[in-house]
Every structure is written in structure tokens, then in C-alpha cells.
PDB file of C-alpha atoms in Angstrom:
ATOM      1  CA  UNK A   1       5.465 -32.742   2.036  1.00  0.00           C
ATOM      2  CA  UNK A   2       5.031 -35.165  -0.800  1.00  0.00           C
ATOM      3  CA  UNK A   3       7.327 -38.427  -2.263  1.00  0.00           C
ATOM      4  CA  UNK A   4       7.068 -36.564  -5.735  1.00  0.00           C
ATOM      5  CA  UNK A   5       5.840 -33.552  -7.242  1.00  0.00           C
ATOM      6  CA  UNK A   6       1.913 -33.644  -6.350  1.00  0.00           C
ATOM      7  CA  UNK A   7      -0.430 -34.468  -9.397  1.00  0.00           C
ATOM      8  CA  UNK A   8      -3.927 -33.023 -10.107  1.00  0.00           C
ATOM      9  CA  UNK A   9      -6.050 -35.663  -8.680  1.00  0.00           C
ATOM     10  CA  UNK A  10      -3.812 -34.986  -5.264  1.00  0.00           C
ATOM     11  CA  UNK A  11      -3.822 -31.797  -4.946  1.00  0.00           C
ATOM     12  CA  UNK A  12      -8.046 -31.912  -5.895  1.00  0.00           C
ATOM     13  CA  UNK A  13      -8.677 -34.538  -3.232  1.00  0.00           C
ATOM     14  CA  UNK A  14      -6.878 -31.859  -0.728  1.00  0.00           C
ATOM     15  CA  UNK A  15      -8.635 -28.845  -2.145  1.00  0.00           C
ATOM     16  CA  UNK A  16     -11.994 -30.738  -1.814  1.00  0.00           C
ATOM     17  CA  UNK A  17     -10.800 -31.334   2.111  1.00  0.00           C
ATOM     18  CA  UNK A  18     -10.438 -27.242   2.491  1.00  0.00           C
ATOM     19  CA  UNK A  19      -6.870 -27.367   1.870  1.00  0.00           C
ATOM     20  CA  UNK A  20      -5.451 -24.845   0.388  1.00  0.00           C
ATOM     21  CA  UNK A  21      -2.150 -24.218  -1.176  1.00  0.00           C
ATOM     22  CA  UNK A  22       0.314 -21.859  -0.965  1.00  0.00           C
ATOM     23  CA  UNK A  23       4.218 -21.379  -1.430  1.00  0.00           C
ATOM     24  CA  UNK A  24       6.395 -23.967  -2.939  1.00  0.00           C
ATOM     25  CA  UNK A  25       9.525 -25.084  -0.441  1.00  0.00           C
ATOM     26  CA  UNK A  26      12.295 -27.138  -1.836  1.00  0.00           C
ATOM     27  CA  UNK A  27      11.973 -31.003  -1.726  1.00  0.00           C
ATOM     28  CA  UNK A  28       8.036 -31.754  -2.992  1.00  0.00           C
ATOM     29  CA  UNK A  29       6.722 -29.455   0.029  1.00  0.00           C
ATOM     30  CA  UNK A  30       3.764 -26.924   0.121  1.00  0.00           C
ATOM     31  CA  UNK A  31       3.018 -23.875   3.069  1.00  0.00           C
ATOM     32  CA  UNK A  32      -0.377 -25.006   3.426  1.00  0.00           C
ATOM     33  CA  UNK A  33      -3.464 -23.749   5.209  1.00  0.00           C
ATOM     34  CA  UNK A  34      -5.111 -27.191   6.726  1.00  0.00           C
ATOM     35  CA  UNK A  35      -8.781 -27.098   8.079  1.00  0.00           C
ATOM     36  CA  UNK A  36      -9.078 -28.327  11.957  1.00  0.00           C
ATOM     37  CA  UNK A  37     -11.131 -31.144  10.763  1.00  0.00           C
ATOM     38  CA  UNK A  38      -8.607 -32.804   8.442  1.00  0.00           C
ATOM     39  CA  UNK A  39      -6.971 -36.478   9.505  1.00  0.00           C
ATOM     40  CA  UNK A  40      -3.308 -37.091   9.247  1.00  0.00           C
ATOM     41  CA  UNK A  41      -5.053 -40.858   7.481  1.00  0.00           C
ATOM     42  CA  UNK A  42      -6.779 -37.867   5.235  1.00  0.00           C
ATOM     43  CA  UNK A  43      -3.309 -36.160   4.158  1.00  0.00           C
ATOM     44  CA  UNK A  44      -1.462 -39.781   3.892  1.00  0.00           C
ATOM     45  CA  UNK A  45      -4.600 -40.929   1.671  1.00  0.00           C
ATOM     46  CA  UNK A  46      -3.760 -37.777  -0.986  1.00  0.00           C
ATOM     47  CA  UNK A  47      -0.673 -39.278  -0.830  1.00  0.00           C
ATOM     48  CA  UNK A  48       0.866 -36.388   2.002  1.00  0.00           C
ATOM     49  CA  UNK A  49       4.051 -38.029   3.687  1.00  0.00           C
ATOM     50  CA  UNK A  50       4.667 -35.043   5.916  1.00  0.00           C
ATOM     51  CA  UNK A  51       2.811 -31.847   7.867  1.00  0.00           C
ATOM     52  CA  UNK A  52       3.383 -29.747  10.610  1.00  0.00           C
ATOM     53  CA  UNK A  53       2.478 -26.582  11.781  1.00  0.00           C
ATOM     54  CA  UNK A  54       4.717 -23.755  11.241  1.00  0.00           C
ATOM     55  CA  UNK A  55       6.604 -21.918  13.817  1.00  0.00           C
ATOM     56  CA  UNK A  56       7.336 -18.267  14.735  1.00  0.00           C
ATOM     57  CA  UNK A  57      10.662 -19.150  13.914  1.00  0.00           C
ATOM     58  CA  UNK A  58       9.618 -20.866  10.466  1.00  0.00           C
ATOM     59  CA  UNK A  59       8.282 -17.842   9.549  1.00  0.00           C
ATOM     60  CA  UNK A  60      10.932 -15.101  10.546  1.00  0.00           C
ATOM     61  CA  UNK A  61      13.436 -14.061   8.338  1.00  0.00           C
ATOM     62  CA  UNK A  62      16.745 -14.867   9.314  1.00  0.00           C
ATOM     63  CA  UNK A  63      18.097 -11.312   9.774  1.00  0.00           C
ATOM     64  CA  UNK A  64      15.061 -11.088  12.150  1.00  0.00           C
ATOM     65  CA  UNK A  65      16.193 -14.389  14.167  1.00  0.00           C
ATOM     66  CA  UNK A  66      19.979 -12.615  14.337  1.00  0.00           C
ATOM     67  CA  UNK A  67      19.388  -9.122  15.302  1.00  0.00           C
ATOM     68  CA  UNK A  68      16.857 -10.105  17.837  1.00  0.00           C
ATOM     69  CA  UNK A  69      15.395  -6.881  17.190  1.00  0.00           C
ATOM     70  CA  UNK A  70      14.138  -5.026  14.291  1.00  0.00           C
ATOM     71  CA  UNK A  71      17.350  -4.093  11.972  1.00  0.00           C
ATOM     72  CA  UNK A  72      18.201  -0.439  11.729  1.00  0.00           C
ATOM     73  CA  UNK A  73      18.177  -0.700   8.135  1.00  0.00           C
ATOM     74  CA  UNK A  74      14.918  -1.757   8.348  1.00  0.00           C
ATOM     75  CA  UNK A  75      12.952   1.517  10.281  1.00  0.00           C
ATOM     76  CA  UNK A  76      11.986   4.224   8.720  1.00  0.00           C
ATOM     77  CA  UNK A  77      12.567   8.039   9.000  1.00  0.00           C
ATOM     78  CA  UNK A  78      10.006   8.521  11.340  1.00  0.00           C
ATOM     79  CA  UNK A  79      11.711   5.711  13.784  1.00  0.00           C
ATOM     80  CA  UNK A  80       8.672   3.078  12.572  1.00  0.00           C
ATOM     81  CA  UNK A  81      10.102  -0.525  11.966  1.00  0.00           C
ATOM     82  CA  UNK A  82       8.803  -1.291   8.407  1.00  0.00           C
ATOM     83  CA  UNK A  83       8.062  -5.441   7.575  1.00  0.00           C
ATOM     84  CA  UNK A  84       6.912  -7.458   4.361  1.00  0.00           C
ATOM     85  CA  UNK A  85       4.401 -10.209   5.146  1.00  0.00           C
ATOM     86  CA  UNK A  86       3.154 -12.973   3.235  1.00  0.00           C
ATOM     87  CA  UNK A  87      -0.584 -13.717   3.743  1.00  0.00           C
ATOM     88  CA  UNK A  88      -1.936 -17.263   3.842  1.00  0.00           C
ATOM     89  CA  UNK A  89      -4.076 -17.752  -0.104  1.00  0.00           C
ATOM     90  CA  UNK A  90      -7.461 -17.535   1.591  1.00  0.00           C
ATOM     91  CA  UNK A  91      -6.382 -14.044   3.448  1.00  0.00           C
ATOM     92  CA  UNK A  92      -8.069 -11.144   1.324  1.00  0.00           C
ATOM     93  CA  UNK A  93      -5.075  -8.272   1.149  1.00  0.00           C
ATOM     94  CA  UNK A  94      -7.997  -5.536   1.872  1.00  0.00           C
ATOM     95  CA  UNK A  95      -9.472  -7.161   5.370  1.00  0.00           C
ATOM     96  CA  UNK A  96      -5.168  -7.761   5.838  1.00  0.00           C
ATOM     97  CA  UNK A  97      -5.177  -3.866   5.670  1.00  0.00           C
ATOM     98  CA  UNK A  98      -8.154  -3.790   8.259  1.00  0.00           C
ATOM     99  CA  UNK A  99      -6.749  -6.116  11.020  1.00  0.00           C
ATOM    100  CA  UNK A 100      -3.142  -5.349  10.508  1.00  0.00           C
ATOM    101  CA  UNK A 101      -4.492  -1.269  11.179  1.00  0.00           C
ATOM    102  CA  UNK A 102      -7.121  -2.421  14.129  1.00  0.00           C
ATOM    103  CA  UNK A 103      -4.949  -4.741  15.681  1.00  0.00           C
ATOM    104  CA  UNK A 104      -1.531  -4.427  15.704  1.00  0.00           C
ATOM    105  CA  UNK A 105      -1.498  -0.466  14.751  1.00  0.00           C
ATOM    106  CA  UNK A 106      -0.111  -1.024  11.958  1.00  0.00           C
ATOM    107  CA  UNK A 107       0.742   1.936   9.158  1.00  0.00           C
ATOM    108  CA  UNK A 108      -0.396   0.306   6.131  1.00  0.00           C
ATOM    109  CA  UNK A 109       2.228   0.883   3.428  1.00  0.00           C
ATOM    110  CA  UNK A 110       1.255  -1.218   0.201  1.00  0.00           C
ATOM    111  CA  UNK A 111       0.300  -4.722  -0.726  1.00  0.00           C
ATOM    112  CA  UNK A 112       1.024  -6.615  -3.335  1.00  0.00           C
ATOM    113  CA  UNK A 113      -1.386  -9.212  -5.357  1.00  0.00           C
ATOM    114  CA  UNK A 114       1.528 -11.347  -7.276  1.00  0.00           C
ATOM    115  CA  UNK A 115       3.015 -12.059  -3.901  1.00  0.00           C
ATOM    116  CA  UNK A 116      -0.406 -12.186  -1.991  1.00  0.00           C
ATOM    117  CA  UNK A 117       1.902  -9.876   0.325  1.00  0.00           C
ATOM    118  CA  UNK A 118       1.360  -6.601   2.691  1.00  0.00           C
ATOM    119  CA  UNK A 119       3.809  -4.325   3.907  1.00  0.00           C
ATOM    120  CA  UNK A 120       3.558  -2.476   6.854  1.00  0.00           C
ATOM    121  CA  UNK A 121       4.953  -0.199   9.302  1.00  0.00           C
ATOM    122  CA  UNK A 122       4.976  -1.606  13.357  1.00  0.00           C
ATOM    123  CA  UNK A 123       4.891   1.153  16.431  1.00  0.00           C
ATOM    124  CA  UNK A 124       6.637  -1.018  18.820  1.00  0.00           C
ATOM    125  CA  UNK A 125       9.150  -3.904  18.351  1.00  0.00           C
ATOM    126  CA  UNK A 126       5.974  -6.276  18.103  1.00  0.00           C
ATOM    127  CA  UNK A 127       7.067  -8.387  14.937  1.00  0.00           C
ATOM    128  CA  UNK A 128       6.791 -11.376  17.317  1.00  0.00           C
ATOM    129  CA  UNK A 129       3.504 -10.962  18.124  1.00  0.00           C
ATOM    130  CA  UNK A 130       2.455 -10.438  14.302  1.00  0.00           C
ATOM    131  CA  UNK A 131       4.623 -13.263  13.074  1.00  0.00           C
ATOM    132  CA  UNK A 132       2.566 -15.974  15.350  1.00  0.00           C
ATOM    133  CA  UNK A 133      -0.798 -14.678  13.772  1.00  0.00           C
ATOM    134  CA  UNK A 134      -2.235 -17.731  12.190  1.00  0.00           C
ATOM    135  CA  UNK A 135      -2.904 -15.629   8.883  1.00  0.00           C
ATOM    136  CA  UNK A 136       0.900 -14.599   8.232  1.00  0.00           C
ATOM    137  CA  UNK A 137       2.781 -17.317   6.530  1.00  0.00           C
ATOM    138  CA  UNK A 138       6.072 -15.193   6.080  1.00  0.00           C
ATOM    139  CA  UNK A 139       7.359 -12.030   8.036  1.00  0.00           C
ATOM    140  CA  UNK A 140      10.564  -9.894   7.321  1.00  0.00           C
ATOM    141  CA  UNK A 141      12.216  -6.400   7.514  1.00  0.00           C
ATOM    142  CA  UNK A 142      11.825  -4.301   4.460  1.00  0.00           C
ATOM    143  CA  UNK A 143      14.635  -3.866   2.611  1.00  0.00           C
ATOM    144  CA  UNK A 144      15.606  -0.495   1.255  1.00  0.00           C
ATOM    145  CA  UNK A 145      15.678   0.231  -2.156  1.00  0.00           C
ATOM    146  CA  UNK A 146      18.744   0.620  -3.360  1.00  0.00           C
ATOM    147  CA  UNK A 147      19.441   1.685  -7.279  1.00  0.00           C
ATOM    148  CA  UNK A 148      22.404  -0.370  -7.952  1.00  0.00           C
ATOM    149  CA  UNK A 149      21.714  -2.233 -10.512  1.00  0.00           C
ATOM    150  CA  UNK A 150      21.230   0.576 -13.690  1.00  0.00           C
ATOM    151  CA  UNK A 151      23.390  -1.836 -15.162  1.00  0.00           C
ATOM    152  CA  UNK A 152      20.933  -4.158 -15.963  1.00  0.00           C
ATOM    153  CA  UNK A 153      19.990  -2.113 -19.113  1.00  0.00           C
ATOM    154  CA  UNK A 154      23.308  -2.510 -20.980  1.00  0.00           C
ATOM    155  CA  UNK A 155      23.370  -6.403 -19.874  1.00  0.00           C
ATOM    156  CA  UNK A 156      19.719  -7.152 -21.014  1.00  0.00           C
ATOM    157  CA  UNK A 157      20.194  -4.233 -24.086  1.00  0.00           C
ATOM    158  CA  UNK A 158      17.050  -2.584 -22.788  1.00  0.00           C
ATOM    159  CA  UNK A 159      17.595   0.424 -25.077  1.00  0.00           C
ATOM    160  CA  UNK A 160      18.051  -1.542 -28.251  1.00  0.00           C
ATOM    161  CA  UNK A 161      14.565  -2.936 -27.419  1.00  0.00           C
ATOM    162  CA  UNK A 162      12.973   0.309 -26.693  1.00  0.00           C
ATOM    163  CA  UNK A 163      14.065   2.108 -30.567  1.00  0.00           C
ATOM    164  CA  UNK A 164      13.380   1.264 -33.801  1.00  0.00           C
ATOM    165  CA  UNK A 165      12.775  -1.075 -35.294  1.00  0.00           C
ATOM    166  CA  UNK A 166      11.443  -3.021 -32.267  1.00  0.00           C
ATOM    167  CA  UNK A 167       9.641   0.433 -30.495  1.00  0.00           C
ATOM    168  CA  UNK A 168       9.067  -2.272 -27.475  1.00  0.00           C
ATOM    169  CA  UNK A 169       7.648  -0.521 -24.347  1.00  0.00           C
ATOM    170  CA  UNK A 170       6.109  -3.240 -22.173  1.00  0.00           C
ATOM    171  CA  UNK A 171       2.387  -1.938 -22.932  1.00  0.00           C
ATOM    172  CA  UNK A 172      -0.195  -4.569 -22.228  1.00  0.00           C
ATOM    173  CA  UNK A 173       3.183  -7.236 -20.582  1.00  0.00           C
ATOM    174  CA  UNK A 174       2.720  -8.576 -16.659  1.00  0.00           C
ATOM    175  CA  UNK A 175       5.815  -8.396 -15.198  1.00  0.00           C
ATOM    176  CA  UNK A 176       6.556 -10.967 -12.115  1.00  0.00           C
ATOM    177  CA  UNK A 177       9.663  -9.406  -9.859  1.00  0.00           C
ATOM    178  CA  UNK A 178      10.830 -12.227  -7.627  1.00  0.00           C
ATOM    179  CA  UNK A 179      13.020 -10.802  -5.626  1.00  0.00           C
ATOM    180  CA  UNK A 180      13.493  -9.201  -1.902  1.00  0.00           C
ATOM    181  CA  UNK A 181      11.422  -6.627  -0.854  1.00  0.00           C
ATOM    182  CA  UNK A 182       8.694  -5.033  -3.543  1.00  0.00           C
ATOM    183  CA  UNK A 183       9.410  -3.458  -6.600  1.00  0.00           C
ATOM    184  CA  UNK A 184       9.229   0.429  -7.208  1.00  0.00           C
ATOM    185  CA  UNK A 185       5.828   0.747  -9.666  1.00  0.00           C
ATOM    186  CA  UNK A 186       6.931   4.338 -10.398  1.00  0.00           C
ATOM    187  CA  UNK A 187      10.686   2.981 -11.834  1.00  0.00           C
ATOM    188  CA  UNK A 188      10.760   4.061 -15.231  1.00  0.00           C
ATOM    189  CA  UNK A 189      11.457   0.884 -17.106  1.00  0.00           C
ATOM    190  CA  UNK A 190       7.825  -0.577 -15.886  1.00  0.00           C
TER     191      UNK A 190
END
């Protein structure tokens, strides 16, 4: 965590230490990957005011840390408990896909680059076990799709922008869905 919003020479004097970056959290604070070898005198000297590891229960999602137990909502139809990860910036999402497979036996269901993210699907209630992996910086159920919100085109007057005169279609546009749970590629408005 930092007094202020971290400038470029701070956050190059980390990088050049091995740190890397990763989510924003509220209040001038970074989930950051640390190399072994830094100093806390290190971090203070790029101007660092706080770190601390993260904790299983840092990285759970809360309906995880209530249910105990993998939410029924959450398991698919085959009776597999289905989870969204986020990966640590230095994790590449294709070895993710190799070690979640090898060593947890996990059912590899998609990843996604814009949220440096996998989802998977867990044999076993071993979410725990996954979550403490040094590599996962964020762990929760997946949450169903659910098409509620067709509304959205009359509020945002998605049609209007799709005829003439405007013939808008979104060719060549990066879209960035922040939001739980992943979007649906196939959904015709992308």
C-alpha cells in the first residue's frame, strides 16, 4: 500500500526489484507478486508504506467464506463445482491450464486474457487447497448466466446504433466486461 497514488519512477524502482503488479484495491494498494529477496527498507525506499502476504481467506470470495462449501448454484450438471480464478501477472493462462489439469484435476473450462483469469471445474470440494496456491490471487464460484438484463438495449438504444444512418456493429471495437463471472462470446450483441 502506498501514501498516494504510485508514480512512474515508483512503480519502475519496484519493477526493476522483480515486482510485479497486479489488481488495484481501494485506498493506494496493489495485489502484488514480491520476489523472496526483496527488503521491507527496499519497499519503504519506493516509497511502499504497507505489504503483507495474502491469505486463503483474502482470496476467497465471500459466498465461499459463508457457505463453507461450494454453493449449489455454483456446480454444474454433471455434480462438478465450477470456480473463476485470477492468476498472479507473471502466471501464463496456458501452463495455468497445465497445472490446474495435472494437479488439482481440474476440467479446464475457459480463460480469459482481459482478466488474466481461468475457470475451471473441481472433482472434490478442494477450493481450499487451490485457493492457497501461491499462483492464484483470487478464487470464486462461477456464477450462472442469467439473461436478465435484455433491457439494456432499449436503455443504451442499441438498435438505433445498429441501423442507418450509423450501421454501427462493433467490428474492429475491444470490449472490456467488468463484471461477475465471464461474459458469453457467442451473445449476439458482441
Amino acid at each position: 500500500q502506498f501514501d498516494a497514488v504510485p508514480i512512474d519512477a515508483q512503480r519502475e524502482s519496484l519493477r526493476a526489484l522483480g515486482v510485479e503488479f497486479g489488481s488495484y484495491m481501494p485506498d493506494y494498494a496493489f495485489i502484488a507478486s514480491v520476489p523472496g529477496g526483496v527488503t521491507a527498507r527496499q519497499l519503504e525506499a519506493a516509497g511502499v508504506r504497507w505489504a503483507g502476504a495474502l491469505s486463503v481467506d483474502d482470496k476467497v470470495a465471500e459466498a465461499l467464506r459463508v457457505y463453507g462449501t461450494t454453493p449449489e448454484w455454483s456446480v454444474d450438471k454433471d455434480g462438478i463445482p465450477r470456480f473463476s480464478m485470477g492468476l498472479f501477472p507473471h502466471v501464463d493462462l496456458k501452463d495455468a491450464e497445465k497445472w490446474m489439469a495435472a494437479e488439482y484435476g481440474a476440467r479446464i473450462i475457459g480463460t480469459s486474457k482481459l482478466g488474466h483469469s481461468i475457470e475451471v471445474g473441481l472433482p472434490g470440494d478442494n477450493w481450499q487447497e487451490v485457493a492457497a496456491d501461491p499462483r492464484i490471487v483470487w478464487l470464486e464460484p462461477f456464477w450462472p448466466r442469467v439473461a436478465h438484463n435484455n433491457s439494456n438495449r432499449v436503455n443504451v438504444n442499441a438498435d438505433a446504433a445498429q441501423a442507418v444512418p450509423y450501421n454501427l456493429s462493433g467490428t474492429g471495437v475491444v470490449v472490456g466486461e467488468w463484471d461477475e463471472g465471464r461474459a458469453d462470446p457467442s451473445h449476439a450483441d458482441f
